[in-house]
CSV table of C-alpha atoms and ligand atoms in Angstrom, one decimal:
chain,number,residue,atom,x,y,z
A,1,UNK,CA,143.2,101.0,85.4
A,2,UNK,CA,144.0,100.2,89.0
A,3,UNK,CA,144.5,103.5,90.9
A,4,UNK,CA,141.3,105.7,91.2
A,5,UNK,CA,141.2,109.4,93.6
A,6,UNK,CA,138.3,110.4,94.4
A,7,UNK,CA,138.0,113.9,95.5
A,8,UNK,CA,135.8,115.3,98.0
A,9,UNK,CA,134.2,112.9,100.9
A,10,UNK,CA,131.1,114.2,101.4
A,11,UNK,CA,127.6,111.9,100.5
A,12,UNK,CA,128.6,110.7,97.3
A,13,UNK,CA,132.2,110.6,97.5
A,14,UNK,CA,131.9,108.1,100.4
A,15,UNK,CA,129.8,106.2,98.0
A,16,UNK,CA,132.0,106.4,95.0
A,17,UNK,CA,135.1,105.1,97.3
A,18,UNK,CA,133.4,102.6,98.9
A,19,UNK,CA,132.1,101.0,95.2
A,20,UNK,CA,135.4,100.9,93.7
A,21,UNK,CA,137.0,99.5,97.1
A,22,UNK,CA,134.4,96.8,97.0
A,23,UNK,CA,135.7,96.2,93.1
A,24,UNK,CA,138.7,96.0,93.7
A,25,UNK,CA,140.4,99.2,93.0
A,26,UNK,CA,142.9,100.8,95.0
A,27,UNK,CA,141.0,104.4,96.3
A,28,UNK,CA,142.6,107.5,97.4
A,29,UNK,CA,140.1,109.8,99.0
A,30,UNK,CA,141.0,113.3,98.7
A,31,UNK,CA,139.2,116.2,100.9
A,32,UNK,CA,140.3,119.4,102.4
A,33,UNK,CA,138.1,118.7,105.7
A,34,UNK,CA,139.9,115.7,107.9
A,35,UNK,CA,136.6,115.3,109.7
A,36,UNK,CA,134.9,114.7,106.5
A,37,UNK,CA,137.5,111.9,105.7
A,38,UNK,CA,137.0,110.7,109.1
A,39,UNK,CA,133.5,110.8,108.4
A,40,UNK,CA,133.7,109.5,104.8
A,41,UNK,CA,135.7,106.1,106.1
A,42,UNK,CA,132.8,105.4,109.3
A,43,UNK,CA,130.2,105.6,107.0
A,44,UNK,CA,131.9,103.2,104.2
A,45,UNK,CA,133.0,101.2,107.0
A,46,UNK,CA,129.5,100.7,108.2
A,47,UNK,CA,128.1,100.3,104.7
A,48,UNK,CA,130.6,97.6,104.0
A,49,UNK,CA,129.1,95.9,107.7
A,50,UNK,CA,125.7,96.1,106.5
A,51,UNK,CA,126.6,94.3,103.1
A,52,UNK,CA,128.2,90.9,105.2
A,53,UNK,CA,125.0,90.7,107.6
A,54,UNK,CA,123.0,90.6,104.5
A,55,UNK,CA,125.5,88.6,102.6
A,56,UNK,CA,126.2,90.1,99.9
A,57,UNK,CA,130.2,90.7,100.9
A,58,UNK,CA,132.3,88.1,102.5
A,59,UNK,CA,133.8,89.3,105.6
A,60,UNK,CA,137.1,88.6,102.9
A,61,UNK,CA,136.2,91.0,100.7
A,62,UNK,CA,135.4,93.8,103.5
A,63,UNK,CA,138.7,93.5,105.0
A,64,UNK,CA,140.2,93.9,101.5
A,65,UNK,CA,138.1,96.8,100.3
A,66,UNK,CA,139.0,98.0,103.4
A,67,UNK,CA,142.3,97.7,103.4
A,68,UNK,CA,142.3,99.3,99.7
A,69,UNK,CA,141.0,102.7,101.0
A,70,UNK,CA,143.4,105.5,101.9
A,71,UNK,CA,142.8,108.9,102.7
A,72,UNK,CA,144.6,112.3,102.1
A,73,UNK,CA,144.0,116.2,102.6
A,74,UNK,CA,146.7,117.2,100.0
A,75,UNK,CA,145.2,117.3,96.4
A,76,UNK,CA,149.0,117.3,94.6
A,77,UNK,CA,150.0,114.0,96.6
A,78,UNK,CA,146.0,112.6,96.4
A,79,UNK,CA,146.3,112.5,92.3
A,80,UNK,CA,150.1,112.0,91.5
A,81,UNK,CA,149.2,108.1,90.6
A,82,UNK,CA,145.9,107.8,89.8
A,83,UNK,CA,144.9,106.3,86.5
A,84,UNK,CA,140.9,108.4,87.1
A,85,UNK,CA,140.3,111.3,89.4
A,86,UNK,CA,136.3,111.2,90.0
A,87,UNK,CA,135.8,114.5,91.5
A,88,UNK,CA,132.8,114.5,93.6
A,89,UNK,CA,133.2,118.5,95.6
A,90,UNK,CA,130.9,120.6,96.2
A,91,UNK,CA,128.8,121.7,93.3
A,92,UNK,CA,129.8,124.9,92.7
A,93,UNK,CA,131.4,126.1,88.8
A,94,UNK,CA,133.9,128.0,90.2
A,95,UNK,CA,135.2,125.5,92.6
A,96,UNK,CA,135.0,123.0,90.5
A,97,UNK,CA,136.5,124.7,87.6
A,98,UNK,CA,140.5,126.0,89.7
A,99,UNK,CA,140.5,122.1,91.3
A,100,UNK,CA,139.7,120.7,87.4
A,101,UNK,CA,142.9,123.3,86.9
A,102,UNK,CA,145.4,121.8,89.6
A,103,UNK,CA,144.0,118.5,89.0
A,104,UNK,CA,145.0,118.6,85.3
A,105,UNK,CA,148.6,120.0,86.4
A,106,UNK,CA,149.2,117.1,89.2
A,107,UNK,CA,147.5,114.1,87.6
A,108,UNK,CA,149.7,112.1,85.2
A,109,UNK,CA,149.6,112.9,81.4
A,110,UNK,CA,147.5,109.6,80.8
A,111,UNK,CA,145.1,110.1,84.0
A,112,UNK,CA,141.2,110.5,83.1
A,113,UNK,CA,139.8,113.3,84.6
A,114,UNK,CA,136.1,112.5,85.4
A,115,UNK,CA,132.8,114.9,87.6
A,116,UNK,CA,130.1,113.6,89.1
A,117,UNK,CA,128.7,116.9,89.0
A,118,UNK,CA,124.5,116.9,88.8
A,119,UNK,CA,124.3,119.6,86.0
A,120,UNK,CA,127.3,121.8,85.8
A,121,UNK,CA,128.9,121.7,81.8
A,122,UNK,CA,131.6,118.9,81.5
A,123,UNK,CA,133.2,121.0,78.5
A,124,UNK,CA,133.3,124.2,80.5
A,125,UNK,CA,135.1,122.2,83.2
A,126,UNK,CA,137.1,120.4,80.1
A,127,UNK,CA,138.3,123.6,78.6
A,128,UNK,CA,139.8,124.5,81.7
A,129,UNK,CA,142.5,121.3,81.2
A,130,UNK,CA,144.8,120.8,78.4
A,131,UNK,CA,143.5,117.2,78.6
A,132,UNK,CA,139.9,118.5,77.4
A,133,UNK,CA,139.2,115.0,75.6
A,134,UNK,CA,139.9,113.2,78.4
A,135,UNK,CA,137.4,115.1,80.9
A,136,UNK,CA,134.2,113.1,81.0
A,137,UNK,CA,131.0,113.2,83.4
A,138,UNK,CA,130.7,110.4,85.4
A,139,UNK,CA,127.3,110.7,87.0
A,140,UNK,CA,126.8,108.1,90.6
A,141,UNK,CA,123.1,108.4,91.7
A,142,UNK,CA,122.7,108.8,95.6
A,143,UNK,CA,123.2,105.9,97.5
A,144,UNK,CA,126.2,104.8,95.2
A,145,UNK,CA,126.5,101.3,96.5
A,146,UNK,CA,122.4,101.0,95.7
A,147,UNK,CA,122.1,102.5,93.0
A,148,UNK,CA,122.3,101.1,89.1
A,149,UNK,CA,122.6,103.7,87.3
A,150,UNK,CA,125.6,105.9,85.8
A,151,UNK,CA,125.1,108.9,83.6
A,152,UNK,CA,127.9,109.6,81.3
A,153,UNK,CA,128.0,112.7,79.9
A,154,UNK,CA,130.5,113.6,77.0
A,155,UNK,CA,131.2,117.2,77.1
A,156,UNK,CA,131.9,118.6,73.1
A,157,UNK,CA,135.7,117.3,73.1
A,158,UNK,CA,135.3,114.0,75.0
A,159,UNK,CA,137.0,111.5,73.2
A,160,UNK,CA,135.4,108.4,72.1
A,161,UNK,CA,137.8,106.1,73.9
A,162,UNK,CA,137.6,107.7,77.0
A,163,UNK,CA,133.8,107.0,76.8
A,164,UNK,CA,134.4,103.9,75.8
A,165,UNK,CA,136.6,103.5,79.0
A,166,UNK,CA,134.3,105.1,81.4
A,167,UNK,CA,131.3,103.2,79.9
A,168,UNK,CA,133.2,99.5,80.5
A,169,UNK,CA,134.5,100.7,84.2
A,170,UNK,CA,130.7,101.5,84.9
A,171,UNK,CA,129.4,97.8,84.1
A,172,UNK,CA,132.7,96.3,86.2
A,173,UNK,CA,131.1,98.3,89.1
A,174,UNK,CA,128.3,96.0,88.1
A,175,UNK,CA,126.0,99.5,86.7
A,176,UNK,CA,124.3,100.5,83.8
A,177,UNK,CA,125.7,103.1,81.9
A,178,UNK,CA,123.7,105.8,79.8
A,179,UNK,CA,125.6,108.1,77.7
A,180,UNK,CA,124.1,111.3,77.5
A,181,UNK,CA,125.2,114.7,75.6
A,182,UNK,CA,126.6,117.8,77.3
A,183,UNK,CA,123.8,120.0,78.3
A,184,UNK,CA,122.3,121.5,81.8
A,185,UNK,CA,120.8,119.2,83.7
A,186,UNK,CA,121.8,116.4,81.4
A,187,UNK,CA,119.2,114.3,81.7
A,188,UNK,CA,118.7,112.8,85.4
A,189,UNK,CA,118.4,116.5,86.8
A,190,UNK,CA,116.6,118.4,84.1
A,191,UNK,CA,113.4,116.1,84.9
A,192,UNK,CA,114.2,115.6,88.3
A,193,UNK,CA,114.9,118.8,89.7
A,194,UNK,CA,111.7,120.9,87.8
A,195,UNK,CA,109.5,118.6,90.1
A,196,UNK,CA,111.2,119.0,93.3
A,197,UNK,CA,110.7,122.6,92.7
A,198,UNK,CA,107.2,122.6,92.0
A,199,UNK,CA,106.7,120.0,95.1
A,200,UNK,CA,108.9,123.2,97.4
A,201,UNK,CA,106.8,125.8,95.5
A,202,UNK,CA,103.5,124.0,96.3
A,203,UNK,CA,104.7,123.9,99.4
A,204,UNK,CA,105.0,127.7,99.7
A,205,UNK,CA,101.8,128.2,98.5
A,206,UNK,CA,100.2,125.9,100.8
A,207,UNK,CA,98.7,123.3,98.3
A,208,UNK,CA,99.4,121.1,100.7
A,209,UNK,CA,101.8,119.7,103.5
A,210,UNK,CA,105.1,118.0,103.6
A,211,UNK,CA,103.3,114.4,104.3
A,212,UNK,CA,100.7,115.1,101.6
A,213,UNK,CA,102.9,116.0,99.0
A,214,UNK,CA,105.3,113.0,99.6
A,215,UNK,CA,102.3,110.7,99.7
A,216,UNK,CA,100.6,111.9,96.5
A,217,UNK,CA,103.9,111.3,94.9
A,218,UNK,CA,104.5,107.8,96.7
A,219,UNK,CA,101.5,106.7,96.4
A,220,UNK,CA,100.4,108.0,93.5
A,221,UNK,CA,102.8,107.6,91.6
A,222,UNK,CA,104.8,104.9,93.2
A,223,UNK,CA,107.8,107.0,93.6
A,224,UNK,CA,110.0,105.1,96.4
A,225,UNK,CA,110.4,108.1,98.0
A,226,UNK,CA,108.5,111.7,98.1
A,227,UNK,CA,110.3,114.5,96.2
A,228,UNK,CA,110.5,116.9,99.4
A,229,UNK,CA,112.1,113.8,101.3
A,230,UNK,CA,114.2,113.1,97.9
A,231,UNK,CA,115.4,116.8,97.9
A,232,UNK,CA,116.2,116.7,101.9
A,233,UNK,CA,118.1,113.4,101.0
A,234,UNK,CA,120.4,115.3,98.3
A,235,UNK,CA,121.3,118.4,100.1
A,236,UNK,CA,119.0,121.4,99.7
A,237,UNK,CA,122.1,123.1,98.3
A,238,UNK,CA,122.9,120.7,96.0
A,239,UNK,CA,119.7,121.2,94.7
A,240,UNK,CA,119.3,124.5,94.9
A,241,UNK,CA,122.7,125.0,92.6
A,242,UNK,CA,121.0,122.3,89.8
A,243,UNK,CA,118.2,124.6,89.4
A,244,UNK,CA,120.7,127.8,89.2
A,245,UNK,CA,122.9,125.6,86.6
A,246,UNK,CA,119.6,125.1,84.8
A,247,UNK,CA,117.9,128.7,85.2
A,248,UNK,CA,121.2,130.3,83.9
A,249,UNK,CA,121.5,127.5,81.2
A,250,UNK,CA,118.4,127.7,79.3
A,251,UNK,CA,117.3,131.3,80.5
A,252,UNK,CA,114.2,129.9,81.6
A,253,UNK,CA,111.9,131.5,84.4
A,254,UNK,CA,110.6,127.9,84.4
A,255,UNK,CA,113.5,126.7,86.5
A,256,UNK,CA,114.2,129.8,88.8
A,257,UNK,CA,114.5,128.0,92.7
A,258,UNK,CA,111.2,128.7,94.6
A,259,UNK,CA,111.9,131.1,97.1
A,260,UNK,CA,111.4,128.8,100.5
A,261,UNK,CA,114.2,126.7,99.0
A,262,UNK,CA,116.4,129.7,98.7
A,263,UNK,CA,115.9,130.7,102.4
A,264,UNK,CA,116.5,127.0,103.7
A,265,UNK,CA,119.7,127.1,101.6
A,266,UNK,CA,120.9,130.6,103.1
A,267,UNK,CA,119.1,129.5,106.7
A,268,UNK,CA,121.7,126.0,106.5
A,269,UNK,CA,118.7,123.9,106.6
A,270,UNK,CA,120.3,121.5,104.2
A,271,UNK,CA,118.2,118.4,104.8
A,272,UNK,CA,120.1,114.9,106.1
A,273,UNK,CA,123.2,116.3,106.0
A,274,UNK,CA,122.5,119.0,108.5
A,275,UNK,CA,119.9,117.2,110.4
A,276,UNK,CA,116.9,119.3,109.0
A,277,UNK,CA,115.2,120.2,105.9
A,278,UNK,CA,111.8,119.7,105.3
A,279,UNK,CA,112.0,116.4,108.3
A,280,UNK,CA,114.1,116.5,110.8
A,281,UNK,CA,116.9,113.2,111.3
A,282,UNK,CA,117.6,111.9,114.7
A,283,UNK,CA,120.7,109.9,114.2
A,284,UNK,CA,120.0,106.0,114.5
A,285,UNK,CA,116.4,106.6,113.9
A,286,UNK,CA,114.9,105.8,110.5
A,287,UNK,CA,111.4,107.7,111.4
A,288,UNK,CA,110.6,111.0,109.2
A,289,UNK,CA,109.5,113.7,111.2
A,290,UNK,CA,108.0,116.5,109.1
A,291,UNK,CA,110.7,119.6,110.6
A,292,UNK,CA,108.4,121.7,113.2
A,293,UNK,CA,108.5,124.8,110.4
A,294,UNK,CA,106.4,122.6,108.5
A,295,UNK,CA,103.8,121.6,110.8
A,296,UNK,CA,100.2,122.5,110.2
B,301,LIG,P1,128.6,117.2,100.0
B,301,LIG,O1,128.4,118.6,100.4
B,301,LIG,O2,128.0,116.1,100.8
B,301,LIG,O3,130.2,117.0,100.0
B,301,LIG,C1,131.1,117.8,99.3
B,301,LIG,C2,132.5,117.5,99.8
B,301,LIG,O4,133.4,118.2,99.0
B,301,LIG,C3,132.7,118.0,101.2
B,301,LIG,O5,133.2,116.9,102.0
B,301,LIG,C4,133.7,119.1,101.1
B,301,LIG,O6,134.6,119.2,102.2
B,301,LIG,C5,134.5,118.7,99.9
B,301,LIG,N1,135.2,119.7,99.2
B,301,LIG,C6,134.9,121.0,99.0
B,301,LIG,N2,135.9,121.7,98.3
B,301,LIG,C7,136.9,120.8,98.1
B,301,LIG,C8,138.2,120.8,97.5
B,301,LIG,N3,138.6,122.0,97.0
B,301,LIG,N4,138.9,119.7,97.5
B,301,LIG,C9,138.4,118.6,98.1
B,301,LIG,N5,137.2,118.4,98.7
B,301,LIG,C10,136.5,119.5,98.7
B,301,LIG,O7,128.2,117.1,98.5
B,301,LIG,P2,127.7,115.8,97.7
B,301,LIG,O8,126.2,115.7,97.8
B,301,LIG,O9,128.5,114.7,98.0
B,301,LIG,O10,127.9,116.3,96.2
B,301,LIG,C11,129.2,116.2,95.6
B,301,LIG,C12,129.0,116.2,94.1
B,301,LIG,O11,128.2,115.2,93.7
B,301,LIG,C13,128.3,117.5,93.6
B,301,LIG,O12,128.8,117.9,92.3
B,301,LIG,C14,126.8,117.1,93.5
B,301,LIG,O13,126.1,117.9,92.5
B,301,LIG,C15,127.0,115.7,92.9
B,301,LIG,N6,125.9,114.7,93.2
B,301,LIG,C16,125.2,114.8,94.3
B,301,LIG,C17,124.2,113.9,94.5
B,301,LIG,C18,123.4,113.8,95.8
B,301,LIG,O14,122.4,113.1,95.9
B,301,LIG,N7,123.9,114.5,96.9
B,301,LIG,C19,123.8,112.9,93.5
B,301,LIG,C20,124.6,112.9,92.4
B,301,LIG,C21,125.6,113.8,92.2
């Protein structure tokens, strides 16, 4: 396995490319938005600078991982030669679902068709291949270069040597995989995403503020960072569709999104990625500043 797409260049598809650069890999980086692949290749670029100052990358292995990366706005040319797509788009079914389509129709025969998406059914994107056994979730955690973990999720027609594929490509990326089954939420967002609601809904009803909720949990519970700054951190719409995913999945009132994180998602107050959620980002400066909507 040598050529890997990844499709969509938003947070984690920067991180995705910029992992299997720094592996090795050649990475095409597919996205209908030039500015995000613009985007996409500064922030991997930068990433890839902050890794030699702290030395863990030789300025070597930069300029190779580098020079490894291309990117292109045309899905049919993007997959033609890739060994694995990772599709990391927007998460949205039906979106997901026609590119899964096209995807299947331009990769080659042999090509495995992996999602990174957070909770949206692997075998309801499989069945929409004719390569359903060879559709897998492959599940990056947010900052991919950071973070260990990958969640694999076998949807009901995964075969067991494409898991066994995915599972070995995870630990050359130097993670740790954990195979999980095929159901909403799988397992990192069903227990993640109930108490990000309940820290928005608590919120709402004015338990407490931003800073106070973040600092019971950090504090507290020694969570690196609070869930409201977590949720900001993810996109407030990617979060937002998780709890959708899981509301219509189980039939659960329990997981219906609180109404103030509907309104920020329909407002565009998406958190980082927009400059304002629940803080408010100044580019180039680390500080949180709890957004002036929250301020007591
Ligand atoms: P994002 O909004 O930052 O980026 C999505 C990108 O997809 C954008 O650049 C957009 O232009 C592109 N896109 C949309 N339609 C496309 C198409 N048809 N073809 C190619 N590109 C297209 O979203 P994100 O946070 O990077 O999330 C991407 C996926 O990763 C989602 O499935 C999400 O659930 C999952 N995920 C997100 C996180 C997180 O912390 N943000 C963590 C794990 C998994």
């Amino acid at each position: 396995m040598q050529n890997i797409t990844v499709v969509g260049a938003g947070t984690m598809g920067n991180g995705i490319a910029h992992v299997f650069a720094q592996h090795g890999f050649t990475v095409t980086l597919v996205d209908t938005q030039p500015a995000q692949l613009e985007k996409a290749l500064q922030t991997i670029s930068r990433n890839l600078d902050r890794q030699v100052a702290k030395g863990s990358l030789t300025e070597e292995q930069q300029k190779t991982a580098l020079a490894s990366l291309r990117q292109e706005t045309d899905l049919a040319k993007g997959v033609r030669d890739a060994d694995l797509v990772v599709e990391a788009a927007t998460e949205n079914t039906v979106l997901k679902t026609t590119l899964f389509r096209q995807i299947d129709e331009w990769a080659p025969p042999a090509c495995i068709l992996a999602s990174n998406t957070s909770s949206i059914s692997i075998t309801k994107i499989a069945a929409t291949t004719k390569r359903p056994g060879s559709v897998i979730g492959m599940h990056f955690m947010n900052p991919v270069p950071v973070m260990k973990l990958v969640e694999i999720i076998n949807g009901y027609a995964t075969r067991k040597e494409v898991t066994e594929t995915i599972t070995a490509l995870s630990r050359r990326l130097g993670k740790t995989p954990c195979v999980v089954k095929d159901y909403p939420g799988f397992i990192a967002n069903r227990i993640l995403m109930p108490m990000i609601n309940e820290a928005i809904s608590s919120l709402y009803e004015g338990v407490a503020g931003v800073e106070e909720i973040d600092t019971v949990m950090k504090l507290g519970m020694a969570h690196p960072m609070g869930p409201l700054q977590l949720a900001d951190f993810i996109g407030l719409d990617t979060c937002h569709a998780i709890l959708r995913v899981l509301h219509e999945g189980f039939g659960n009132p329990k997981y219906a999104p609180c109404p103030l994180l509907t309104n920020m998602v329909t407002a565009g107050y998406l958190g980082v990625k927009t400059g304002e959620g629940f803080y408010r980002y100044i580019p180039g400066n680390k500080d949180l500043f709890v957004s002036d909507r929250f301020r007591q």
